[in-house]
């Protein structure tokens, strides 16, 4: 891979957009490599949590203006649609439905199209020093691709409109204040904070984690009655699909063994089955 870097470390796949000389702007080649890598990691047991970040001082400067705008201006509608579909396959469809937990680690510059994978990850942690911007207005376009939609899932209307219309930048602390990211920490602590968070997720039952992600994403779009019915069925499906029978084990350790408090932490997974 030329534009994506992978480091596998104790269950964590650190996946970096990697074109540091171009501030990790997302090219067609990067989209292709990222889609391929995410597909491979889906079934790779060495990846239990996927962390999306950027190489060097940048998370990503957004879509590559040469590849996605200048080069496609002369392309046919069919060619343009193919390129956008490829990008969607990892930036949002792929990440939104990824079967493993995903964390965006925003280490630096984050502009325009980079907001899409950021919003599509389950969780996000930024460096205080990171610089974000919905810069499209500054160079004469709307936040297209699917940026407007992506940010509407994680930002309030007031905040989104403000930054869409002014194109002003903001830092990691402000991103955390607006809940665009879960939290921000000094850059020197970013890697270890994200590693710790990934390890918390790795301590949970992976089948239930996967089902919980889907349950939240879909039920949030439903009315109460549809959601109640769907979640009833989803809960049964989750229990049925769980090879470690977490629900029974969790209840047994709390009610019979009295060895833990579910309100304060997870059941012991080494005894319940596959870890
Ligand atoms: N698309 C294409 N190339 C990009 C790019 C992008 N989105 N962002 C950066 N680059 C290229 C620059 O053209 C430059 O290329 P060069 O070395 O061939 O001249 C190289 O990356 C380094 O960028 P540079 O602008 O010199 O770095 P900087 O540290 O001075 O500024 C940014 C960094 C991120 C503030 C600045 O590059 C920038 O504003 N980029 C565009 C951000 C943007 O609006 N993205 C939205 C796209 S949807």
CSV table of C-alpha atoms and ligand atoms in Angstrom, one decimal:
chain,number,residue,atom,x,y,z
A,1,UNK,CA,0.0,0.0,0.0
A,2,UNK,CA,1.3,3.4,-0.9
A,3,UNK,CA,-1.2,5.7,0.7
A,4,UNK,CA,-2.4,3.8,3.8
A,5,UNK,CA,-0.2,2.6,6.7
A,6,UNK,CA,-1.2,-0.2,9.0
A,7,UNK,CA,0.2,-1.1,12.3
A,8,UNK,CA,-1.2,-4.1,14.2
A,9,UNK,CA,-0.6,-4.1,17.9
A,10,UNK,CA,-2.3,-6.3,20.5
A,11,UNK,CA,-5.7,-6.4,18.9
A,12,UNK,CA,-5.6,-2.7,17.7
A,13,UNK,CA,-5.3,-1.9,14.0
A,14,UNK,CA,-3.9,1.5,13.7
A,15,UNK,CA,-4.9,2.6,10.2
A,16,UNK,CA,-3.3,5.8,8.9
A,17,UNK,CA,-4.2,7.8,5.8
A,18,UNK,CA,-0.7,8.3,4.6
A,19,UNK,CA,0.3,10.9,2.1
A,20,UNK,CA,2.1,13.2,4.5
A,21,UNK,CA,3.6,15.4,1.8
A,22,UNK,CA,-0.1,16.2,0.8
A,23,UNK,CA,-1.4,16.4,4.3
A,24,UNK,CA,-3.1,13.0,3.8
A,25,UNK,CA,-5.5,14.5,1.3
A,26,UNK,CA,-7.8,11.6,0.1
A,27,UNK,CA,-6.9,10.5,-3.4
A,28,UNK,CA,-8.6,7.9,-5.6
A,29,UNK,CA,-5.7,5.6,-4.9
A,30,UNK,CA,-6.1,6.1,-1.1
A,31,UNK,CA,-9.8,5.3,-1.4
A,32,UNK,CA,-9.1,2.1,-3.2
A,33,UNK,CA,-6.4,1.0,-0.7
A,34,UNK,CA,-8.5,2.0,2.3
A,35,UNK,CA,-11.5,0.0,1.0
A,36,UNK,CA,-9.4,-3.0,0.4
A,37,UNK,CA,-7.6,-2.8,3.8
A,38,UNK,CA,-10.9,-2.4,5.7
A,39,UNK,CA,-12.3,-5.4,3.9
A,40,UNK,CA,-9.3,-7.5,4.9
A,41,UNK,CA,-9.3,-6.3,8.5
A,42,UNK,CA,-13.0,-7.3,8.8
A,43,UNK,CA,-12.1,-10.9,9.0
A,44,UNK,CA,-8.6,-10.6,10.5
A,45,UNK,CA,-8.6,-11.6,14.2
A,46,UNK,CA,-5.6,-9.4,14.8
A,47,UNK,CA,-7.9,-6.5,14.4
A,48,UNK,CA,-10.4,-6.2,17.2
A,49,UNK,CA,-10.7,-2.4,17.2
A,50,UNK,CA,-9.9,-0.2,14.2
A,51,UNK,CA,-8.3,3.2,14.8
A,52,UNK,CA,-8.4,5.6,11.9
A,53,UNK,CA,-5.8,8.3,12.0
A,54,UNK,CA,-3.4,10.2,9.8
A,55,UNK,CA,0.4,10.0,9.2
A,56,UNK,CA,2.5,12.9,10.4
A,57,UNK,CA,1.0,16.2,11.5
A,58,UNK,CA,-2.3,15.8,9.7
A,59,UNK,CA,-5.5,13.7,10.1
A,60,UNK,CA,-6.5,14.5,6.5
A,61,UNK,CA,-6.8,17.7,4.5
A,62,UNK,CA,-10.0,16.3,3.0
A,63,UNK,CA,-10.6,15.3,-0.6
A,64,UNK,CA,-7.7,15.7,-2.9
A,65,UNK,CA,-8.7,18.7,-5.0
A,66,UNK,CA,-6.8,17.5,-8.0
A,67,UNK,CA,-8.1,13.9,-8.0
A,68,UNK,CA,-11.7,14.5,-6.9
A,69,UNK,CA,-12.5,17.9,-8.6
A,70,UNK,CA,-10.1,18.9,-11.3
A,71,UNK,CA,-9.5,15.4,-12.7
A,72,UNK,CA,-13.2,14.4,-12.6
A,73,UNK,CA,-14.5,17.7,-14.1
A,74,UNK,CA,-13.7,16.2,-17.5
A,75,UNK,CA,-14.9,12.7,-16.7
A,76,UNK,CA,-18.2,11.2,-17.8
A,77,UNK,CA,-21.1,11.0,-15.3
A,78,UNK,CA,-20.6,7.2,-15.1
A,79,UNK,CA,-16.9,7.6,-14.3
A,80,UNK,CA,-17.6,10.2,-11.7
A,81,UNK,CA,-20.3,8.0,-10.1
A,82,UNK,CA,-17.8,5.1,-9.9
A,83,UNK,CA,-15.2,7.3,-8.1
A,84,UNK,CA,-17.7,8.5,-5.6
A,85,UNK,CA,-19.0,5.1,-5.0
A,86,UNK,CA,-15.5,3.8,-4.3
A,87,UNK,CA,-15.0,6.5,-1.7
A,88,UNK,CA,-18.4,5.9,-0.1
A,89,UNK,CA,-17.5,2.3,0.3
A,90,UNK,CA,-15.0,3.1,3.0
A,91,UNK,CA,-15.6,6.7,4.2
A,92,UNK,CA,-19.2,6.2,5.3
A,93,UNK,CA,-20.9,2.9,4.2
A,94,UNK,CA,-17.9,0.9,5.2
A,95,UNK,CA,-17.3,2.6,8.5
A,96,UNK,CA,-21.0,3.1,9.5
A,97,UNK,CA,-21.6,-0.7,9.2
A,98,UNK,CA,-18.2,-1.9,10.2
A,99,UNK,CA,-18.6,-5.0,12.4
A,100,UNK,CA,-15.8,-4.0,14.8
A,101,UNK,CA,-15.5,-0.9,16.9
A,102,UNK,CA,-14.0,2.1,15.2
A,103,UNK,CA,-12.3,5.1,16.7
A,104,UNK,CA,-11.2,8.2,14.8
A,105,UNK,CA,-8.0,9.6,16.3
A,106,UNK,CA,-7.7,13.2,15.0
A,107,UNK,CA,-4.1,14.1,15.3
A,108,UNK,CA,-3.9,17.3,13.2
A,109,UNK,CA,-5.4,19.0,10.2
A,110,UNK,CA,-9.0,17.9,9.5
A,111,UNK,CA,-10.8,19.5,6.6
A,112,UNK,CA,-13.8,19.1,4.4
A,113,UNK,CA,-14.2,15.6,3.2
A,114,UNK,CA,-12.3,14.3,6.2
A,115,UNK,CA,-15.4,15.0,8.3
A,116,UNK,CA,-17.2,12.1,6.7
A,117,UNK,CA,-15.0,9.3,8.0
A,118,UNK,CA,-14.7,11.2,11.3
A,119,UNK,CA,-18.5,11.3,11.7
A,120,UNK,CA,-18.9,7.7,10.5
A,121,UNK,CA,-16.5,6.2,13.2
A,122,UNK,CA,-18.2,5.0,16.4
A,123,UNK,CA,-16.1,7.2,18.7
A,124,UNK,CA,-13.6,10.0,18.2
A,125,UNK,CA,-10.8,11.5,20.2
A,126,UNK,CA,-8.8,14.6,19.0
A,127,UNK,CA,-5.6,16.3,20.0
A,128,UNK,CA,-6.3,19.6,21.7
A,129,UNK,CA,-4.0,21.1,19.0
A,130,UNK,CA,-5.8,19.6,16.0
A,131,UNK,CA,-7.3,22.1,13.5
A,132,UNK,CA,-10.7,21.4,12.0
A,133,UNK,CA,-12.5,23.3,9.3
A,134,UNK,CA,-15.5,23.0,7.0
A,135,UNK,CA,-13.4,24.9,4.4
A,136,UNK,CA,-15.6,24.3,1.4
A,137,UNK,CA,-17.1,27.8,1.5
A,138,UNK,CA,-13.6,29.2,1.3
A,139,UNK,CA,-13.0,27.8,-2.1
A,140,UNK,CA,-16.5,28.1,-3.5
A,141,UNK,CA,-18.3,24.8,-3.0
A,142,UNK,CA,-20.9,23.4,-0.7
A,143,UNK,CA,-19.9,20.6,1.8
A,144,UNK,CA,-21.0,18.0,-0.7
A,145,UNK,CA,-19.9,14.4,-1.1
A,146,UNK,CA,-21.9,13.5,1.9
A,147,UNK,CA,-20.3,15.9,4.3
A,148,UNK,CA,-23.5,17.9,5.2
A,149,UNK,CA,-25.3,14.7,6.0
A,150,UNK,CA,-22.4,13.2,8.0
A,151,UNK,CA,-22.0,16.3,10.2
A,152,UNK,CA,-25.8,16.5,10.8
A,153,UNK,CA,-25.5,13.2,12.7
A,154,UNK,CA,-22.9,14.5,15.1
A,155,UNK,CA,-23.2,18.3,15.3
A,156,UNK,CA,-26.1,20.6,16.2
A,157,UNK,CA,-27.7,22.7,13.5
A,158,UNK,CA,-26.4,25.9,15.1
A,159,UNK,CA,-22.8,24.7,15.2
A,160,UNK,CA,-22.9,23.0,11.8
A,161,UNK,CA,-24.4,26.1,10.1
A,162,UNK,CA,-21.9,28.4,11.8
A,163,UNK,CA,-18.8,26.5,10.6
A,164,UNK,CA,-20.3,25.7,7.1
A,165,UNK,CA,-21.1,29.3,6.5
A,166,UNK,CA,-18.0,31.0,8.0
A,167,UNK,CA,-15.4,28.4,7.1
A,168,UNK,CA,-13.6,29.3,10.3
A,169,UNK,CA,-11.3,26.8,11.9
A,170,UNK,CA,-11.6,25.4,15.4
A,171,UNK,CA,-9.4,23.2,17.6
A,172,UNK,CA,-9.8,19.9,19.3
A,173,UNK,CA,-11.1,21.4,22.6
A,174,UNK,CA,-13.9,23.2,20.7
A,175,UNK,CA,-14.6,19.9,18.8
A,176,UNK,CA,-15.1,18.1,22.1
A,177,UNK,CA,-17.2,21.0,23.5
A,178,UNK,CA,-19.5,20.6,20.5
A,179,UNK,CA,-19.5,16.8,20.8
A,180,UNK,CA,-18.1,16.4,17.3
A,181,UNK,CA,-15.5,14.2,19.1
A,182,UNK,CA,-15.9,12.4,22.5
A,183,UNK,CA,-12.9,14.2,24.0
A,184,UNK,CA,-9.7,16.0,23.3
A,185,UNK,CA,-6.4,15.5,25.0
A,186,UNK,CA,-2.9,17.1,24.6
A,187,UNK,CA,-1.3,15.6,21.5
A,188,UNK,CA,1.4,14.0,23.5
A,189,UNK,CA,-1.2,11.8,25.2
A,190,UNK,CA,-3.4,11.1,22.2
A,191,UNK,CA,-2.0,7.7,21.2
A,192,UNK,CA,-2.0,6.3,24.8
A,193,UNK,CA,-5.5,7.6,25.5
A,194,UNK,CA,-6.9,6.0,22.3
A,195,UNK,CA,-5.0,2.8,23.1
A,196,UNK,CA,-6.6,2.7,26.5
A,197,UNK,CA,-10.0,3.3,25.1
A,198,UNK,CA,-9.5,0.5,22.5
A,199,UNK,CA,-8.5,-1.8,25.3
A,200,UNK,CA,-11.7,-1.0,27.2
A,201,UNK,CA,-13.7,-2.0,24.1
A,202,UNK,CA,-11.7,-5.2,23.7
A,203,UNK,CA,-12.7,-6.2,27.2
A,204,UNK,CA,-16.4,-6.3,26.0
A,205,UNK,CA,-18.3,-9.1,24.3
A,206,UNK,CA,-17.6,-8.5,20.6
A,207,UNK,CA,-20.8,-10.0,19.3
A,208,UNK,CA,-22.9,-7.8,21.6
A,209,UNK,CA,-20.8,-4.7,20.7
A,210,UNK,CA,-21.5,-5.3,17.0
A,211,UNK,CA,-25.2,-5.8,17.6
A,212,UNK,CA,-25.3,-2.7,19.9
A,213,UNK,CA,-23.8,-0.5,17.3
A,214,UNK,CA,-26.3,-1.6,14.7
A,215,UNK,CA,-29.2,-1.4,17.2
A,216,UNK,CA,-28.4,2.2,18.0
A,217,UNK,CA,-27.8,3.4,14.4
A,218,UNK,CA,-31.1,1.9,13.1
A,219,UNK,CA,-33.4,2.5,16.0
A,220,UNK,CA,-32.4,6.2,16.2
A,221,UNK,CA,-34.1,6.6,12.8
A,222,UNK,CA,-37.3,4.8,13.8
A,223,UNK,CA,-40.4,5.9,15.7
A,224,UNK,CA,-40.8,4.6,19.3
A,225,UNK,CA,-43.1,1.7,18.4
A,226,UNK,CA,-41.0,0.4,15.5
A,227,UNK,CA,-37.9,0.8,17.6
A,228,UNK,CA,-39.3,-1.1,20.6
A,229,UNK,CA,-40.3,-4.0,18.3
A,230,UNK,CA,-37.1,-4.0,16.4
A,231,UNK,CA,-35.0,-3.9,19.6
A,232,UNK,CA,-37.0,-6.7,21.1
A,233,UNK,CA,-36.1,-8.9,18.1
A,234,UNK,CA,-32.5,-7.6,17.9
A,235,UNK,CA,-31.9,-8.5,21.5
A,236,UNK,CA,-33.0,-12.0,20.9
A,237,UNK,CA,-30.9,-12.2,17.7
A,238,UNK,CA,-27.9,-11.0,19.7
A,239,UNK,CA,-28.3,-13.6,22.4
A,240,UNK,CA,-28.9,-16.3,19.8
A,241,UNK,CA,-25.7,-15.3,17.8
A,242,UNK,CA,-23.4,-14.9,20.8
A,243,UNK,CA,-20.9,-17.8,21.0
A,244,UNK,CA,-19.8,-17.0,24.5
A,245,UNK,CA,-23.4,-16.8,25.8
A,246,UNK,CA,-22.6,-13.5,27.5
A,247,UNK,CA,-26.1,-12.8,28.8
A,248,UNK,CA,-26.4,-16.0,30.8
A,249,UNK,CA,-22.8,-15.7,32.0
A,250,UNK,CA,-23.2,-12.1,33.0
A,251,UNK,CA,-26.4,-12.9,35.0
A,252,UNK,CA,-24.8,-16.0,36.6
A,253,UNK,CA,-21.7,-14.1,37.8
A,254,UNK,CA,-23.9,-11.3,39.2
A,255,UNK,CA,-26.9,-13.2,40.6
A,256,UNK,CA,-25.4,-16.6,41.7
A,257,UNK,CA,-21.6,-16.1,42.0
A,258,UNK,CA,-22.0,-12.4,43.2
A,259,UNK,CA,-18.5,-11.8,41.8
A,260,UNK,CA,-19.1,-8.4,40.1
A,261,UNK,CA,-21.5,-5.5,39.7
A,262,UNK,CA,-22.8,-4.9,36.1
A,263,UNK,CA,-23.3,-1.3,37.0
A,264,UNK,CA,-19.6,-0.9,37.7
A,265,UNK,CA,-17.9,-3.1,35.1
A,266,UNK,CA,-18.0,-6.1,32.8
A,267,UNK,CA,-18.5,-9.8,33.6
A,268,UNK,CA,-15.4,-12.0,33.6
A,269,UNK,CA,-15.1,-13.2,30.0
A,270,UNK,CA,-12.3,-15.8,30.4
A,271,UNK,CA,-14.8,-18.2,32.1
A,272,UNK,CA,-17.8,-17.5,29.9
A,273,UNK,CA,-16.3,-18.8,26.7
A,274,UNK,CA,-14.2,-17.6,23.8
A,275,UNK,CA,-12.2,-14.5,24.5
B,1,LIG,N1,-6.0,18.5,-2.1
B,1,LIG,C1,-4.9,18.5,-2.8
B,1,LIG,N2,-3.7,18.8,-2.4
B,1,LIG,C2,-3.6,19.2,-1.1
B,1,LIG,C3,-4.8,19.3,-0.3
B,1,LIG,C4,-6.0,18.9,-0.8
B,1,LIG,N3,-7.1,18.9,-0.1
B,1,LIG,N4,-4.4,19.8,0.9
B,1,LIG,C5,-3.0,20.0,0.8
B,1,LIG,N5,-2.6,19.7,-0.4
B,1,LIG,C6,-1.2,19.7,-0.9
B,1,LIG,C7,-0.8,21.2,-1.2
B,1,LIG,O1,-1.3,21.6,-2.5
B,1,LIG,C8,0.7,21.0,-1.1
B,1,LIG,O2,1.1,20.4,-2.4
B,1,LIG,P1,2.5,20.9,-3.0
B,1,LIG,O3,3.6,20.5,-2.1
B,1,LIG,O4,2.6,20.1,-4.3
B,1,LIG,O5,2.4,22.4,-3.2
B,1,LIG,C9,0.9,20.0,0.0
B,1,LIG,O6,-0.3,19.3,0.1
B,1,LIG,C10,1.2,20.6,1.3
B,1,LIG,O7,0.2,21.5,1.6
B,1,LIG,P2,0.5,23.0,2.1
B,1,LIG,O8,-0.7,23.8,1.7
B,1,LIG,O9,1.8,23.5,1.5
B,1,LIG,O10,0.6,22.8,3.6
B,1,LIG,P3,0.4,23.9,4.8
B,1,LIG,O11,0.9,23.3,6.1
B,1,LIG,O12,0.9,25.2,4.5
B,1,LIG,O13,-1.2,24.0,4.9
B,1,LIG,C11,-3.4,23.1,5.0
B,1,LIG,C12,-2.0,22.9,5.3
B,1,LIG,C13,-4.2,21.8,5.3
B,1,LIG,C14,-4.0,24.2,5.9
B,1,LIG,C15,-3.6,23.5,3.5
B,1,LIG,O14,-2.9,22.5,2.7
B,1,LIG,C16,-5.0,23.5,3.0
B,1,LIG,O15,-5.7,24.5,3.2
B,1,LIG,N6,-5.5,22.4,2.3
B,1,LIG,C17,-6.8,22.3,1.8
B,1,LIG,C18,-7.8,22.0,2.9
B,1,LIG,C19,-9.2,21.9,2.4
B,1,LIG,O16,-9.8,22.9,2.1
B,1,LIG,N7,-9.7,20.7,2.2
B,1,LIG,C20,-11.1,20.5,1.8
B,1,LIG,C21,-11.1,19.5,0.7
B,1,LIG,S1,-12.7,18.9,0.6
